[in-house]
mmCIF file of C-alpha atoms in Angstrom:
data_model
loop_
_atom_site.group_PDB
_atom_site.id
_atom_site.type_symbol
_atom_site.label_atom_id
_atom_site.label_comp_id
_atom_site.label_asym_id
_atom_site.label_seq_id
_atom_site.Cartn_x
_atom_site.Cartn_y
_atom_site.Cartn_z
ATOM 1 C CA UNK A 1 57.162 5.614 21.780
ATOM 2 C CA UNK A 2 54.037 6.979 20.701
ATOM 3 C CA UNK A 3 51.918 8.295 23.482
ATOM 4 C CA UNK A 4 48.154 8.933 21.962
ATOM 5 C CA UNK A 5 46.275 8.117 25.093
ATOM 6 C CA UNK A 6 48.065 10.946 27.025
ATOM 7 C CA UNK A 7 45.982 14.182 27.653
ATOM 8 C CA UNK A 8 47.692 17.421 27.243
ATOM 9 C CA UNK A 9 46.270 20.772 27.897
ATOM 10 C CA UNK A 10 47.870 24.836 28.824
ATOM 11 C CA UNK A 11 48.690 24.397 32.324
ATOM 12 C CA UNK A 12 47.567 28.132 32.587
ATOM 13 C CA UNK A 13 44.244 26.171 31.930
ATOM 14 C CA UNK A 14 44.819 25.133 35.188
ATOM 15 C CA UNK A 15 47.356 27.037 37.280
ATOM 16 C CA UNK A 16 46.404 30.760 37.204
ATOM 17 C CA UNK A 17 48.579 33.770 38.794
ATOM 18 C CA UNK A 18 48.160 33.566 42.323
ATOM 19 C CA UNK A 19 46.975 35.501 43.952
ATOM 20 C CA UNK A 20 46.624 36.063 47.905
ATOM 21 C CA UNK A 21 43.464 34.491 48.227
ATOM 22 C CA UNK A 22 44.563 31.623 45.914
ATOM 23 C CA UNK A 23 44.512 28.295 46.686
ATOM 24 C CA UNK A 24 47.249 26.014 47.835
ATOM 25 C CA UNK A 25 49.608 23.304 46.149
ATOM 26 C CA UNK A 26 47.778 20.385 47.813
ATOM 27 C CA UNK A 27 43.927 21.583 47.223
ATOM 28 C CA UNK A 28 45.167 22.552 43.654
ATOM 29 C CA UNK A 29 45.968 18.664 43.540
ATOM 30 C CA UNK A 30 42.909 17.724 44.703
ATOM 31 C CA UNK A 31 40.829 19.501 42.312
ATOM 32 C CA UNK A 32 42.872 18.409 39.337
ATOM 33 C CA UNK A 33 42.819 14.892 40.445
ATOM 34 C CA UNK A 34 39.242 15.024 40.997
ATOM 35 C CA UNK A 35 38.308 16.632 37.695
ATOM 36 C CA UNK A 36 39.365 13.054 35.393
ATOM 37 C CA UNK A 37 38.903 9.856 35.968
ATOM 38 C CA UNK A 38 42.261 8.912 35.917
ATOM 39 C CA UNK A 39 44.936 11.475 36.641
ATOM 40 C CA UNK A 40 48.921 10.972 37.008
ATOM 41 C CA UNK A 41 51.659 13.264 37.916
ATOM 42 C CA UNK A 42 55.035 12.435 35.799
ATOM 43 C CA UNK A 43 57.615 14.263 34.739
ATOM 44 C CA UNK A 44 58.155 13.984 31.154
ATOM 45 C CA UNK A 45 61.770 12.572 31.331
ATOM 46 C CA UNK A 46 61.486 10.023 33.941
ATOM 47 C CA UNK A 47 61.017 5.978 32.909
ATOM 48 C CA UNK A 48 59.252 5.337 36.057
ATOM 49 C CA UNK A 49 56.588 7.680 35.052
ATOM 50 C CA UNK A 50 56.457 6.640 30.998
ATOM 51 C CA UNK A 51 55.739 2.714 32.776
ATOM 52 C CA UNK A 52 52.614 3.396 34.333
ATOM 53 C CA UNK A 53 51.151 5.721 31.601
ATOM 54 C CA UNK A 54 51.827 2.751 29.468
ATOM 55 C CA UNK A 55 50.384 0.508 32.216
ATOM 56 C CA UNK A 56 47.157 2.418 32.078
ATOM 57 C CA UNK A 57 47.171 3.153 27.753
ATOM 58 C CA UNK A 58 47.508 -0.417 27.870
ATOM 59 C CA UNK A 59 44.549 -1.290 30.048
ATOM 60 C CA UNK A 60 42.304 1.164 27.607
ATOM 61 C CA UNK A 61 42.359 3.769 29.828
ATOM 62 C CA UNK A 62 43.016 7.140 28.837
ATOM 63 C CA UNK A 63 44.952 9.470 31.974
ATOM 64 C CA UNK A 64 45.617 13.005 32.227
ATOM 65 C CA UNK A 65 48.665 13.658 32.739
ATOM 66 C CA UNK A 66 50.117 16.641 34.613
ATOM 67 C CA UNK A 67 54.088 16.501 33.016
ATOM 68 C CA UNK A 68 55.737 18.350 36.395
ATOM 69 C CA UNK A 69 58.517 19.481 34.419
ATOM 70 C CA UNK A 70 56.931 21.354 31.617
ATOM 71 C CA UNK A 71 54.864 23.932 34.402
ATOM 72 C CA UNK A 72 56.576 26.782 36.302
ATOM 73 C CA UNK A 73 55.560 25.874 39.568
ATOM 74 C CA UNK A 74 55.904 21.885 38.890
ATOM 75 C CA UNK A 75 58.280 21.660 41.950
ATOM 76 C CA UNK A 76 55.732 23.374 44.154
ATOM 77 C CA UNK A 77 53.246 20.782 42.619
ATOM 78 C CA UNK A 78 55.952 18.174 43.412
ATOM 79 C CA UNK A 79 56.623 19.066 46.763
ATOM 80 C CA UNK A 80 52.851 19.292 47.887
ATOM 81 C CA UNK A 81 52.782 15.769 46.288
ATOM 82 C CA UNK A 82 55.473 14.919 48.732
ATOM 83 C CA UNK A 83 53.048 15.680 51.684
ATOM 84 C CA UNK A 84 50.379 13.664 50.583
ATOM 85 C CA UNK A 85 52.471 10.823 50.224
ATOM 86 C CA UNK A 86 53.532 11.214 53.227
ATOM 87 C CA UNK A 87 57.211 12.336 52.921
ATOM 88 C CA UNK A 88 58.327 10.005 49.995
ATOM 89 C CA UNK A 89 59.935 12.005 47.197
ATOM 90 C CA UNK A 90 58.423 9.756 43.972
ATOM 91 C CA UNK A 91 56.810 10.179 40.626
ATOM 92 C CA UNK A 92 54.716 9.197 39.277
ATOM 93 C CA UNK A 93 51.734 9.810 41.931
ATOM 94 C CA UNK A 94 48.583 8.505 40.724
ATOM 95 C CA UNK A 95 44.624 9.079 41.409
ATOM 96 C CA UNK A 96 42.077 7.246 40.457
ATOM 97 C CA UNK A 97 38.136 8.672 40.890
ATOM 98 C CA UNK A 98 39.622 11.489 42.906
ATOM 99 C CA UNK A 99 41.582 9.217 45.196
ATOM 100 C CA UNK A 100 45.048 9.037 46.055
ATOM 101 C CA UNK A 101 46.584 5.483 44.820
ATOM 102 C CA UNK A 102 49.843 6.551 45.139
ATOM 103 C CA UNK A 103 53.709 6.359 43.588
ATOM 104 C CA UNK A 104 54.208 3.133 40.921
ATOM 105 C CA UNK A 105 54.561 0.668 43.958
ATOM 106 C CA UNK A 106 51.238 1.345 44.967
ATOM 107 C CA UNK A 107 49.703 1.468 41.267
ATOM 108 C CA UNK A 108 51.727 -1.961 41.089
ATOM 109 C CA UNK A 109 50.822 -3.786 43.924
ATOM 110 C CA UNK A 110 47.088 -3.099 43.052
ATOM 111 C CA UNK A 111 47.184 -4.114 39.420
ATOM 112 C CA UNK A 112 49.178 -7.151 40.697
ATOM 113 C CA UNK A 113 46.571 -7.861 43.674
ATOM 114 C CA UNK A 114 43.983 -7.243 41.171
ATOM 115 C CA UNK A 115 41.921 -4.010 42.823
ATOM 116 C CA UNK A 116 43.124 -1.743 40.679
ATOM 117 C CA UNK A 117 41.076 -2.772 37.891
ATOM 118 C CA UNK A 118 37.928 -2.429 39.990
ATOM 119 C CA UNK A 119 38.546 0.804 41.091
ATOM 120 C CA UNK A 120 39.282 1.898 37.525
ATOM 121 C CA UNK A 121 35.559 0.703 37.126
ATOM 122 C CA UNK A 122 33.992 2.194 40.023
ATOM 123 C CA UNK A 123 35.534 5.488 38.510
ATOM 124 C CA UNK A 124 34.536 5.347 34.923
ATOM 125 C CA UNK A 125 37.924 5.021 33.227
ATOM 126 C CA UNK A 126 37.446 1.269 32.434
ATOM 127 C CA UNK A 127 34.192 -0.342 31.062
ATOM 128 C CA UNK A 128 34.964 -4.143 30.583
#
């Protein structure tokens, strides 16, 4: 399935050596999630993950998408993603204006309950 709303760049765009002063796994996902309106990270294999970036295509909006599998250090993006959900081992995990949403039961249960689209708004990534 053709994916033209997906936004691919380097990751060493993004993920420089690092060094000792670097940052960490979880403020590295903060400032990537912070730096687009809508922002998901997937892994480039899994179903679960190629759902919601329909989901979103589908609604007009356009993600970036961080595919974990493709970077070096995806599984110490994936495990830092881990902590900020609190334990649960899931992709996709999605952010919206800089905030956490969450795994595809989150993303779900807000498009279903209908305050997903208003936060899409409130971010810029949705105009109607």
């Amino acid at each position: 399935m053709d994916m033209h709303c997906q936004t691919t760049r380097p990751w060493g765009a993004y993920f420089p050596a690092r060094s000792s002063g670097g940052e960490d796994p979880v403020e590295r996902i903060e400032r990537l999630a912070a730096e687009n309106a809508v922002v998901i990270f997937s892994q480039s294999t899994c179903c679960m993950c190629h759902a919601v970036k329909r989901l979103f295509c589908g609604m007009g909006v356009n993600p970036t998408v961080y595919e974990l599998d493709e970077d070096p250090r995806g599984q110490e993006l994936e495990t830092a993603l881990m902590l900020l959900l609190g334990g649960a081992s899931s992709l996709p995990v999605v952010f919206v204006g800089g905030k956490l949403v969450g795994a595809m039961d989150r993303v779900m249960a807000s498009h279903i309950n209908g305050s997903l689209v208003p936060l899409l708004k409130e971010a810029g990534a949705l105009w109607l």
